[in-house]
XYZ file of N, CA and C in Angstrom:
738
model
N 0.808 -1.187 -0.273
C -0.207 0.242 -0.056
C 0.813 1.223 -0.486
N 0.266 1.768 -0.858
C 1.590 3.229 -0.908
C 0.867 4.729 0.132
N 1.107 6.150 -0.295
C 0.890 7.233 0.393
C 0.837 7.818 -0.508
N 0.160 8.481 -1.426
C 0.057 9.693 -1.897
C -0.166 11.492 -1.640
N 1.201 12.003 -0.984
C 0.422 13.402 -0.065
C -0.021 14.531 -0.819
N -0.894 14.940 -0.586
C -1.229 16.069 -1.366
C -0.578 17.628 -1.798
N -0.420 18.232 -2.892
C 0.554 19.462 -2.947
C 0.098 20.194 -1.715
N 1.320 20.948 -1.238
C 0.956 21.667 -0.066
C 2.152 22.428 -0.233
N 2.489 23.541 0.489
C 2.670 24.111 1.598
C 3.780 22.624 2.322
N 5.321 22.937 2.187
C 6.412 21.909 2.770
C 6.234 21.964 4.353
N 6.345 22.883 5.320
C 5.512 23.226 5.923
C 4.623 22.581 6.885
N 3.854 22.297 6.352
C 2.967 22.160 7.570
C 2.445 20.494 6.868
N 3.632 19.588 5.874
C 3.473 18.210 5.891
C 3.911 17.763 6.117
N 5.080 18.464 7.462
C 6.756 18.003 7.850
C 5.943 16.218 8.648
N 4.933 16.812 9.535
C 4.828 15.870 10.505
C 4.036 14.895 9.786
N 2.801 14.817 8.928
C 2.171 14.265 7.727
C 2.672 12.935 7.565
N 3.750 13.528 6.408
C 5.041 12.855 6.012
C 5.800 12.366 7.005
N 6.354 12.495 7.569
C 6.723 11.887 8.358
C 6.005 10.661 9.258
N 4.864 11.078 9.411
C 4.268 9.794 9.833
C 3.491 8.393 8.959
N 3.496 8.989 8.138
C 2.736 8.349 7.095
C 4.107 7.589 6.361
N 5.170 7.889 6.021
C 6.483 7.057 5.445
C 7.261 6.685 6.900
N 7.000 6.886 7.777
C 7.906 6.368 8.797
C 7.332 5.668 9.819
N 6.666 6.152 9.928
C 5.730 5.553 11.512
C 5.096 4.756 11.308
N 3.986 4.323 10.363
C 3.250 4.079 9.874
C 3.582 2.844 9.289
N 4.201 2.805 8.399
C 4.978 1.423 7.960
C 5.716 0.692 9.278
N 6.076 1.136 10.380
C 6.812 0.340 11.041
C 5.705 -0.101 11.757
N 4.481 0.329 12.114
C 3.763 0.320 13.106
C 3.288 -1.212 12.144
N 2.714 -0.946 10.691
C 1.972 -2.309 10.010
C 2.951 -3.401 10.243
N 4.349 -3.811 9.708
C 4.853 -4.763 10.005
C 5.610 -4.760 11.696
N 5.126 -4.420 12.830
C 4.675 -4.691 13.996
C 4.031 -5.488 14.376
N 2.537 -5.004 13.322
C 1.114 -5.778 13.544
C 1.188 -7.603 13.297
N 2.617 -8.294 12.211
C 2.634 -9.298 11.955
C 2.978 -9.675 13.168
N 4.054 -8.816 13.669
C 4.294 -10.073 15.345
C 3.179 -11.053 15.460
N 1.743 -10.620 15.565
C 1.236 -11.004 16.442
C 1.000 -12.567 15.385
N 0.850 -12.621 14.455
C 1.084 -14.249 13.827
C 2.912 -15.115 13.806
N 3.076 -13.714 14.376
C 4.697 -15.402 15.048
C 4.165 -15.280 16.430
N 4.328 -16.531 16.689
C 3.590 -17.448 18.239
C 4.788 -17.418 19.176
N 5.837 -17.223 18.117
C 7.209 -18.171 18.836
C 7.929 -16.619 19.134
N 8.458 -15.276 18.890
C 8.397 -14.036 18.996
C 8.724 -14.045 20.848
N 7.964 -14.132 20.952
C 8.060 -13.829 22.570
C 9.027 -15.470 23.293
N 9.921 -16.181 22.597
C 10.566 -16.741 23.274
C 11.849 -16.094 23.041
N 12.343 -15.421 22.024
C 13.422 -14.589 22.484
C 13.417 -12.850 23.082
N 12.114 -13.183 23.243
C 11.692 -11.979 24.543
C 12.032 -12.486 25.708
N 11.794 -13.317 25.791
C 12.411 -13.906 27.580
C 13.284 -14.220 27.383
N 14.412 -14.817 25.821
C 15.557 -14.937 26.180
C 16.873 -13.783 26.771
N 15.892 -12.922 26.659
C 16.507 -11.481 26.847
C 16.750 -11.151 28.170
N 14.939 -11.418 28.211
C 14.861 -11.239 29.561
C 15.610 -12.320 30.956
N 16.167 -13.074 30.766
C 16.791 -14.176 31.352
C 17.843 -13.858 31.522
N 18.647 -13.269 30.803
C 20.002 -12.573 29.943
C 20.316 -11.114 31.107
N 19.241 -10.731 31.284
C 18.788 -9.415 31.967
C 19.544 -9.263 33.093
N 19.423 -10.758 33.974
C 20.232 -10.181 35.770
C 21.678 -10.208 35.265
N 22.375 -11.084 34.004
C 23.384 -10.714 33.902
C 24.131 -9.484 32.911
N 23.768 -8.782 32.638
C 23.743 -7.736 31.795
C 24.658 -6.466 31.825
N 23.994 -6.117 33.077
C 24.135 -5.018 34.021
C 25.816 -4.889 34.064
N 26.129 -6.432 35.252
C 27.751 -6.109 34.980
C 28.111 -6.042 33.527
N 28.457 -6.770 32.412
C 28.822 -6.746 31.712
C 29.089 -5.735 30.931
N 28.123 -4.814 31.050
C 27.700 -3.753 29.972
C 28.283 -2.802 31.176
N 28.390 -2.658 31.941
C 29.281 -1.958 33.245
C 30.869 -1.919 32.571
N 31.764 -3.255 32.483
C 33.178 -3.941 32.030
C 33.205 -3.320 30.902
N 32.043 -3.723 30.373
C 32.555 -2.851 28.147
C 32.653 -1.611 28.551
N 32.245 -0.566 29.355
C 31.967 1.000 29.585
C 33.788 1.242 29.998
N 33.873 0.381 30.778
C 35.747 0.442 31.283
C 36.624 0.354 30.558
N 36.624 -0.619 29.387
C 37.034 -1.413 28.738
C 37.067 -0.062 27.523
N 35.704 0.426 27.614
C 35.955 1.524 25.868
C 36.637 2.621 26.333
N 36.599 3.507 27.499
C 37.217 4.198 27.820
C 38.536 4.115 28.350
N 38.298 3.312 28.670
C 40.299 2.851 29.224
C 41.222 2.994 27.823
N 40.850 2.104 26.944
C 41.045 1.785 25.543
C 41.511 3.396 24.717
N 40.119 3.966 24.846
C 39.469 5.591 24.074
C 41.234 6.044 24.619
N 41.577 6.560 26.068
C 42.303 7.466 26.466
C 43.222 7.413 25.840
N 43.463 5.851 25.810
C 44.992 5.429 25.428
C 45.463 5.906 24.004
N 44.565 5.161 23.528
C 44.756 5.921 22.109
C 44.694 7.225 21.578
N 43.648 8.343 22.531
C 43.519 9.084 22.194
C 44.905 10.140 22.732
N 45.838 9.276 23.870
C 46.554 9.555 24.421
C 48.329 9.283 23.141
N 48.311 8.674 22.448
C 48.932 8.144 22.215
C 48.604 8.689 20.407
N 47.698 9.050 19.869
C 47.243 9.401 18.276
C 47.588 10.849 18.156
N 48.331 10.679 16.920
C 48.485 12.473 16.764
C 47.005 13.344 16.758
N 46.796 14.169 16.987
C 45.202 15.210 16.870
C 45.129 15.670 15.616
N 45.693 15.057 14.636
C 45.180 15.616 13.484
C 44.615 14.636 12.447
N 44.401 12.880 13.514
C 43.843 11.640 13.370
C 42.817 11.932 14.302
N 42.814 12.243 15.597
C 42.017 12.021 16.987
C 42.003 13.284 17.414
N 41.115 13.806 16.968
C 40.649 15.363 17.528
C 40.499 15.609 18.673
N 39.512 14.113 19.057
C 38.808 14.009 20.705
C 38.640 13.035 21.063
N 38.503 12.924 22.289
C 37.893 11.362 23.167
C 36.731 11.246 22.836
N 35.597 12.097 22.190
C 34.377 10.589 21.578
C 34.771 10.152 20.418
N 35.870 10.690 19.391
C 36.288 9.964 18.371
C 37.478 8.853 18.820
N 38.310 9.142 19.371
C 38.538 7.513 19.996
C 37.524 7.094 20.556
N 36.764 7.141 21.276
C 35.599 6.665 21.689
C 35.095 5.159 20.597
N 35.216 6.508 19.767
C 34.648 5.737 17.751
C 35.127 4.567 17.737
N 36.250 4.642 17.310
C 37.300 4.162 17.068
C 36.867 2.820 18.280
N 37.229 2.852 19.298
C 37.054 1.571 20.430
C 35.897 0.796 20.218
N 34.461 1.397 19.969
C 33.760 0.939 19.810
C 33.756 -0.101 18.416
N 33.271 0.438 17.143
C 33.560 -0.120 16.623
C 34.384 -1.408 15.872
N 35.319 -1.253 16.842
C 36.959 -2.175 17.076
C 36.236 -3.332 17.551
N 35.852 -3.241 18.988
C 35.085 -4.281 19.683
C 34.155 -4.976 19.032
N 33.223 -4.279 18.462
C 32.353 -4.337 17.865
C 31.967 -5.267 16.422
N 33.225 -5.897 16.385
C 33.886 -5.832 15.182
C 33.148 -5.464 13.748
N 32.841 -4.347 13.869
C 32.260 -3.419 12.152
C 33.778 -3.339 11.779
N 34.172 -2.271 12.424
C 35.504 -1.293 11.466
C 35.111 -0.892 10.326
N 34.337 0.633 10.861
C 34.582 0.645 9.297
C 35.666 1.504 8.418
N 36.395 1.783 9.071
C 37.981 2.333 8.180
C 37.150 3.576 8.073
N 36.845 4.680 8.675
C 36.317 5.973 8.294
C 37.641 6.884 9.524
N 37.869 5.310 10.488
C 38.623 6.433 11.405
C 39.384 5.039 12.197
N 41.428 5.302 11.524
C 42.239 4.171 11.724
C 43.819 4.713 12.468
N 44.671 4.170 13.852
C 45.640 4.292 13.762
C 46.937 4.476 13.080
N 46.888 6.245 13.118
C 48.266 6.007 12.292
C 50.089 6.250 12.706
N 50.072 5.935 14.044
C 51.135 5.739 14.952
C 51.430 4.341 15.097
N 52.401 3.949 15.367
C 52.870 2.605 16.152
C 52.150 2.551 17.417
N 52.569 3.645 17.993
C 51.425 3.322 19.185
C 50.058 3.122 19.435
N 49.800 4.249 19.115
C 48.110 3.428 18.486
C 47.795 2.224 17.763
N 48.561 1.417 17.007
C 48.791 0.513 16.436
C 48.732 -0.686 17.610
N 49.427 -0.698 18.331
C 49.437 -1.556 19.095
C 48.361 -1.010 20.138
N 48.354 -0.077 20.767
C 47.141 -0.215 21.431
C 45.401 -0.784 20.648
N 45.247 -0.975 19.492
C 44.267 -1.501 18.719
C 44.318 -2.889 18.991
N 45.661 -3.331 18.196
C 45.988 -5.059 18.666
C 45.091 -5.460 19.501
N 46.011 -4.821 20.547
C 45.709 -4.916 22.002
C 43.938 -4.748 22.164
N 43.429 -3.651 21.551
C 41.911 -3.774 21.523
C 41.417 -5.134 21.056
N 41.468 -5.249 19.989
C 41.067 -6.495 18.858
C 41.209 -7.734 20.122
N 42.097 -8.205 20.179
C 42.264 -9.532 21.333
C 41.553 -9.440 22.874
N 41.602 -8.210 23.243
C 40.675 -8.231 24.407
C 39.535 -7.922 24.029
N 38.497 -7.665 23.073
C 37.316 -6.959 23.018
C 36.858 -8.707 22.084
N 37.522 -9.612 21.811
C 37.366 -10.437 21.276
C 37.224 -11.382 22.237
N 37.675 -11.810 23.364
C 37.842 -12.339 23.961
C 36.479 -12.494 25.717
N 36.341 -10.612 25.150
C 35.200 -10.442 26.616
C 34.027 -10.918 25.631
N 34.001 -10.098 23.876
C 32.296 -10.203 23.578
C 32.164 -11.629 23.526
N 32.722 -12.504 23.886
C 32.216 -14.005 24.200
C 30.805 -14.753 25.014
N 31.051 -13.388 26.210
C 30.984 -13.463 27.395
C 29.453 -13.862 27.439
N 28.749 -11.962 26.628
C 28.129 -12.264 26.857
C 27.064 -12.321 25.471
N 27.994 -12.358 24.574
C 27.330 -13.252 23.724
C 27.089 -14.869 24.198
N 27.799 -15.067 24.687
C 27.403 -17.050 25.237
C 26.303 -16.796 26.469
N 25.919 -15.713 26.974
C 24.607 -15.718 28.085
C 23.875 -15.552 27.308
N 23.921 -14.719 26.551
C 22.032 -13.994 25.334
C 22.140 -15.522 24.989
N 23.163 -17.094 24.763
C 22.575 -17.666 23.475
C 22.264 -18.521 24.153
N 23.119 -19.228 25.781
C 22.056 -20.660 26.126
C 21.301 -20.257 26.510
N 20.864 -18.852 27.161
C 19.646 -18.186 27.714
C 18.396 -19.322 26.192
N 18.971 -18.293 25.551
C 18.045 -18.838 23.973
C 17.669 -20.815 23.991
N 18.959 -20.821 23.975
C 18.692 -22.634 23.542
C 17.859 -22.689 24.900
N 18.152 -23.033 25.915
C 17.107 -22.878 26.922
C 15.397 -23.060 26.885
N 15.912 -21.726 26.431
C 14.139 -21.321 26.115
C 13.868 -22.204 24.891
N 14.078 -22.341 24.269
C 13.651 -22.782 22.560
C 14.244 -24.673 23.143
N 14.523 -24.696 24.011
C 14.339 -26.441 24.123
C 13.198 -26.779 25.107
N 12.569 -25.908 25.348
C 11.077 -25.664 26.690
C 10.316 -24.799 25.759
N 10.163 -25.311 24.276
C 9.188 -24.243 23.669
C 8.081 -24.989 23.877
N 7.974 -25.236 23.729
C 6.362 -26.434 23.507
C 5.578 -26.211 24.681
N 6.604 -26.201 25.938
C 5.985 -25.939 26.825
C 5.469 -24.727 27.389
N 6.877 -23.722 26.953
C 6.282 -22.341 27.254
C 5.180 -21.708 26.094
N 4.803 -21.971 25.332
C 4.222 -22.056 24.762
C 2.813 -22.613 24.640
N 2.634 -23.267 24.245
C 1.563 -24.018 25.555
C 1.091 -23.793 26.960
N 1.833 -22.858 27.888
C 1.155 -22.253 29.014
C 0.724 -20.818 28.455
N 1.353 -20.427 27.870
C 1.381 -18.604 27.048
C 0.093 -19.274 26.144
N -0.688 -19.808 25.736
C -2.290 -20.380 25.167
C -2.779 -19.948 26.650
N -2.594 -21.049 27.175
C -3.635 -21.248 28.368
C -4.358 -19.854 29.017
N -2.655 -19.398 29.235
C -3.107 -17.821 29.910
C -3.071 -17.113 29.065
N -3.184 -17.060 28.007
C -3.610 -16.174 27.145
C -5.908 -16.322 27.154
N -6.210 -17.670 26.736
C -7.645 -18.139 26.987
C -7.644 -17.575 28.115
N -7.529 -17.895 29.357
C -8.026 -17.550 30.319
C -7.922 -15.999 30.801
N -6.968 -15.437 30.407
C -7.386 -14.348 30.484
C -8.389 -13.628 29.224
N -8.669 -13.987 28.211
C -8.947 -13.615 26.827
C -10.729 -14.376 27.703
N -11.319 -14.863 28.264
C -12.650 -15.166 29.159
C -12.746 -14.639 30.191
N -11.760 -13.709 30.599
C -12.395 -13.308 31.740
C -12.033 -14.007 33.363
N -11.497 -15.048 33.461
C -10.866 -15.923 34.305
C -9.342 -15.430 35.283
N -9.477 -15.381 36.069
C -8.261 -15.204 36.790
C -7.478 -16.206 37.712
N -6.525 -15.819 38.681
C -5.706 -16.661 39.387
C -7.053 -16.795 40.651
N -8.016 -16.055 40.889
C -8.332 -16.943 41.727
C -9.890 -17.628 41.545
N -10.207 -17.780 40.650
C -11.379 -18.716 40.253
C -11.233 -19.922 39.875
N -9.673 -20.020 39.365
C -9.016 -21.225 40.055
C -9.902 -22.749 41.131
N -9.265 -22.130 42.228
C -10.092 -22.924 43.462
C -11.022 -23.266 43.252
N -11.873 -22.266 42.988
C -13.546 -22.388 42.785
C -13.835 -23.158 42.141
N -13.514 -23.276 40.274
C -13.701 -23.624 39.227
C -12.970 -25.370 39.254
N -11.950 -25.449 40.213
C -11.543 -27.061 40.880
C -12.995 -27.391 42.175
N -12.985 -27.200 42.755
C -14.577 -27.707 43.279
C -15.700 -28.108 42.434
N -16.139 -27.629 42.199
C -17.556 -27.604 40.987
C -17.077 -28.510 40.118
N -15.852 -28.988 39.538
C -15.603 -30.169 38.660
C -14.987 -31.087 38.843
N -14.345 -31.090 40.186
C -14.406 -32.632 41.446
C -15.111 -33.125 41.378
N -15.709 -33.867 40.709
C -17.275 -34.858 41.148
C -16.601 -35.891 41.951
N -15.401 -36.535 42.426
C -14.850 -37.624 43.215
C -14.846 -36.985 44.802
N -14.827 -35.478 44.643
C -14.238 -34.564 46.423
C -13.093 -34.897 46.805
N -11.981 -35.305 45.997
C -10.693 -35.330 46.323
C -10.180 -34.178 46.445
N -10.548 -32.893 46.334
C -9.773 -31.748 46.201
C -8.531 -31.850 45.329
N -8.812 -32.970 43.933
C -7.746 -32.957 42.649
C -8.761 -33.935 41.645
N -8.494 -32.975 40.339
C -8.740 -33.500 39.327
C -8.122 -34.446 37.959
N -8.661 -35.401 38.385
C -7.736 -36.577 36.855
C -8.255 -35.925 35.386
N -7.942 -36.425 34.632
C -7.445 -36.324 33.401
C -9.050 -35.647 32.773
N -10.020 -36.700 33.061
C -10.834 -36.677 32.826
C -12.184 -35.511 33.271
N -11.389 -35.515 34.873
C -12.226 -33.721 34.996
C -11.729 -33.009 34.153
N -10.024 -32.961 34.485
C -9.547 -31.686 34.302
C -9.731 -31.381 32.352
N -10.211 -32.129 31.527
C -10.830 -32.070 30.793
C -12.446 -31.574 30.102
N -12.817 -32.194 30.931
C -13.913 -31.295 31.072
C -14.223 -29.964 32.034
N -13.450 -29.821 32.869
C -13.251 -28.379 33.137
C -13.062 -27.428 31.859
N -11.956 -27.524 31.201
C -11.192 -26.574 29.831
C -12.374 -26.792 29.467
N -13.247 -28.095 29.068
C -14.165 -27.790 27.392
C -15.949 -26.924 28.383
N -15.497 -26.942 29.158
C -16.870 -25.864 29.659
C -16.562 -24.678 29.633
N -15.081 -24.191 29.721
C -14.258 -22.918 30.490
C -14.591 -22.130 29.009
N -14.352 -23.346 27.918
C -14.471 -22.560 26.727
C -13.129 -22.301 25.637
N -11.789 -22.896 26.136
C -10.899 -21.854 26.069
C -10.183 -22.501 24.720
N -11.401 -23.143 24.103
C -10.659 -23.773 22.896
C -9.590 -24.494 22.368
N -8.789 -25.126 23.285
C -7.646 -26.131 23.696
C -8.159 -27.596 22.855
N -7.448 -28.178 21.860
C -8.086 -29.363 21.456
C -7.792 -30.095 22.919
N -7.993 -31.436 21.898
C -7.823 -32.433 23.170
C -6.484 -32.928 23.997
N -5.565 -33.030 22.506
C -4.051 -33.232 23.115
C -3.218 -32.263 23.473
N -3.491 -30.896 23.249
C -2.915 -29.564 23.887
C -3.525 -29.918 25.069
N -4.429 -29.511 25.368
C -5.404 -30.657 26.763
C -4.379 -31.470 27.868
N -4.195 -32.641 27.321
C -3.099 -33.750 27.498
C -2.172 -33.371 28.072
N -1.361 -32.405 27.223
C -0.021 -31.904 27.550
C -0.325 -31.020 28.937
N -0.952 -30.598 28.608
C -1.383 -29.636 29.690
C -0.832 -29.762 30.637
N -2.166 -30.518 31.206
C -2.210 -31.590 32.406
C -0.837 -32.155 32.609
N 0.045 -32.988 32.001
C 0.555 -33.067 32.135
C 1.800 -32.417 32.821
N 1.691 -31.236 31.767
C 2.509 -30.084 32.772
C 2.127 -29.941 34.145
N 0.953 -29.875 34.422
C 0.887 -29.332 36.023
C 0.838 -31.049 36.639
N 1.416 -31.874 36.174
C 1.622 -32.875 36.494
C 3.269 -33.808 36.120
N 3.698 -33.250 37.194
C 4.966 -33.748 37.023
C 5.475 -35.412 36.994
N 5.207 -35.072 37.663
C 5.237 -36.195 38.969
C 4.339 -37.920 38.271
N 3.688 -37.953 37.242
C 3.104 -38.530 37.097
C 1.493 -39.400 37.748
N 1.261 -38.486 38.892
C 0.351 -38.685 40.032
C -0.892 -39.373 39.066
N -1.538 -38.657 38.227
C -2.148 -39.156 37.311
C -4.020 -37.665 38.036
N -3.614 -36.997 39.045
C -4.517 -36.143 39.279
C -3.633 -34.850 40.057
N -3.995 -33.739 39.311
C -3.811 -32.268 40.006
C -4.655 -31.217 41.227
N -4.314 -30.706 41.560
C -5.292 -29.464 42.937
C -4.624 -28.153 41.930
N -5.545 -27.318 42.933
C -5.342 -26.343 42.143
C -4.646 -26.013 42.685
N -3.933 -25.635 43.627
C -2.643 -25.339 43.786
C -0.983 -25.370 42.836
N -1.370 -26.673 42.230
C -0.713 -26.803 41.162
C -0.638 -25.984 40.025
N -1.787 -26.052 39.963
C -3.105 -25.204 38.389
C -2.315 -23.780 38.531
N -2.077 -23.195 39.811
C -1.717 -21.881 40.204
C -0.691 -21.658 39.985
N -0.019 -22.731 41.177
C 1.852 -22.418 40.924
C 2.483 -22.682 39.544
N 1.738 -22.720 38.173
C 2.377 -23.329 36.728
C 2.359 -21.810 36.159
N 0.354 -21.787 36.442
C 0.148 -20.575 35.488
C 0.094 -19.347 36.003
N -0.114 -19.280 37.609
C 0.506 -18.260 38.105
C 0.916 -17.715 39.271
N 2.223 -17.982 39.471
C 3.081 -17.891 40.016
C 3.062 -16.533 41.003
N 2.701 -15.520 40.526
C 3.060 -14.071 41.534
C 1.557 -14.022 42.374
N -0.203 -14.781 41.630
C -1.013 -14.593 42.548
C -0.729 -15.601 43.917
N 0.430 -17.281 43.821
C 0.424 -17.757 44.901
C 0.258 -17.550 45.696
N 1.411 -16.703 45.909
C 1.094 -16.846 47.765
C 0.321 -15.769 47.928
N -0.399 -14.200 47.126
C -1.818 -13.969 47.842
C -3.110 -14.731 47.685
N -3.027 -15.958 47.154
C -4.277 -16.441 47.828
C -3.602 -17.902 48.369
N -2.580 -18.216 48.452
C -2.561 -19.629 49.956
C -1.850 -18.816 50.557
N -1.035 -17.745 51.195
C -0.520 -17.612 52.192
C 0.716 -17.862 51.989
N 1.321 -18.400 50.893
C 2.740 -19.286 51.198
C 3.605 -19.101 49.491
N 4.953 -19.329 49.636
C 5.321 -19.267 48.409
C 5.827 -20.428 48.171
N 5.355 -20.016 46.613
C 5.439 -21.513 45.442
C 6.623 -22.290 46.216
N 6.913 -23.892 46.130
C 8.066 -24.888 46.358
C 8.908 -24.703 45.657
N 10.009 -24.613 45.813
C 11.002 -24.402 44.874
C 11.236 -25.733 43.305
N 10.627 -26.894 43.869
C 10.607 -28.257 42.934
C 9.204 -27.170 41.927
N 8.144 -26.916 41.983
C 7.032 -26.299 41.741
C 6.854 -25.305 41.169
N 8.088 -24.115 41.548
C 8.213 -22.868 41.084
C 8.510 -22.730 39.448
N 7.688 -21.769 38.894
C 7.920 -21.834 37.849
C 9.217 -21.212 37.074
N 9.983 -21.178 36.273
C 11.131 -20.103 36.257
C 10.861 -19.121 34.807
N 9.662 -19.117 34.508
C 8.575 -18.543 33.448
C 8.189 -17.601 33.777
């Protein structure tokens, strides 16, 4: 879809031109993310790695400033006229971009940049490795994570909250033992109109019953899908074994 702007004064159309030609295409492209169910796995990977990133970014800043100061000290002023320019050379070198617009001209500068290249290769392997390992963990567990997200979305779509789960379990607990077997759980999901297929319901049940006991209670359901509300409802924190890491 293209946009045709009417002929008018250039100043009056600046905002409209910027919005139509810059913002709208990006917004339309971002709307397509709704069709990519696994996109949130990437976001979850960064969330897992975020705990270690601040100290790594701080170390990166220290390395950048130290080498930038060294480059600024040994390079002639007609090549590196300011510290920000030395920092630019340091950053593009550390990220292995290497634009080539700024290069060391002195022997001392070349030695400093050579040390920077070796140091940055060794250092950059750490944050990239952390993010890569986090994504590997998430991708390996993608089926369970996606199923949990689908269940949460369906529950929220139909207006169910964590506080409704104990009542629902009592309603569909035909045996009166405080637990639901697979048949009772299947009937509950069907009556809740969550729209999950039978194979998905079985996998969801197995997710709440990792020990294979054949029955689950409302605590197990809430502990996995709504770990944040578990303490509010039951007055205690989820056990380490059952606590959801997602």
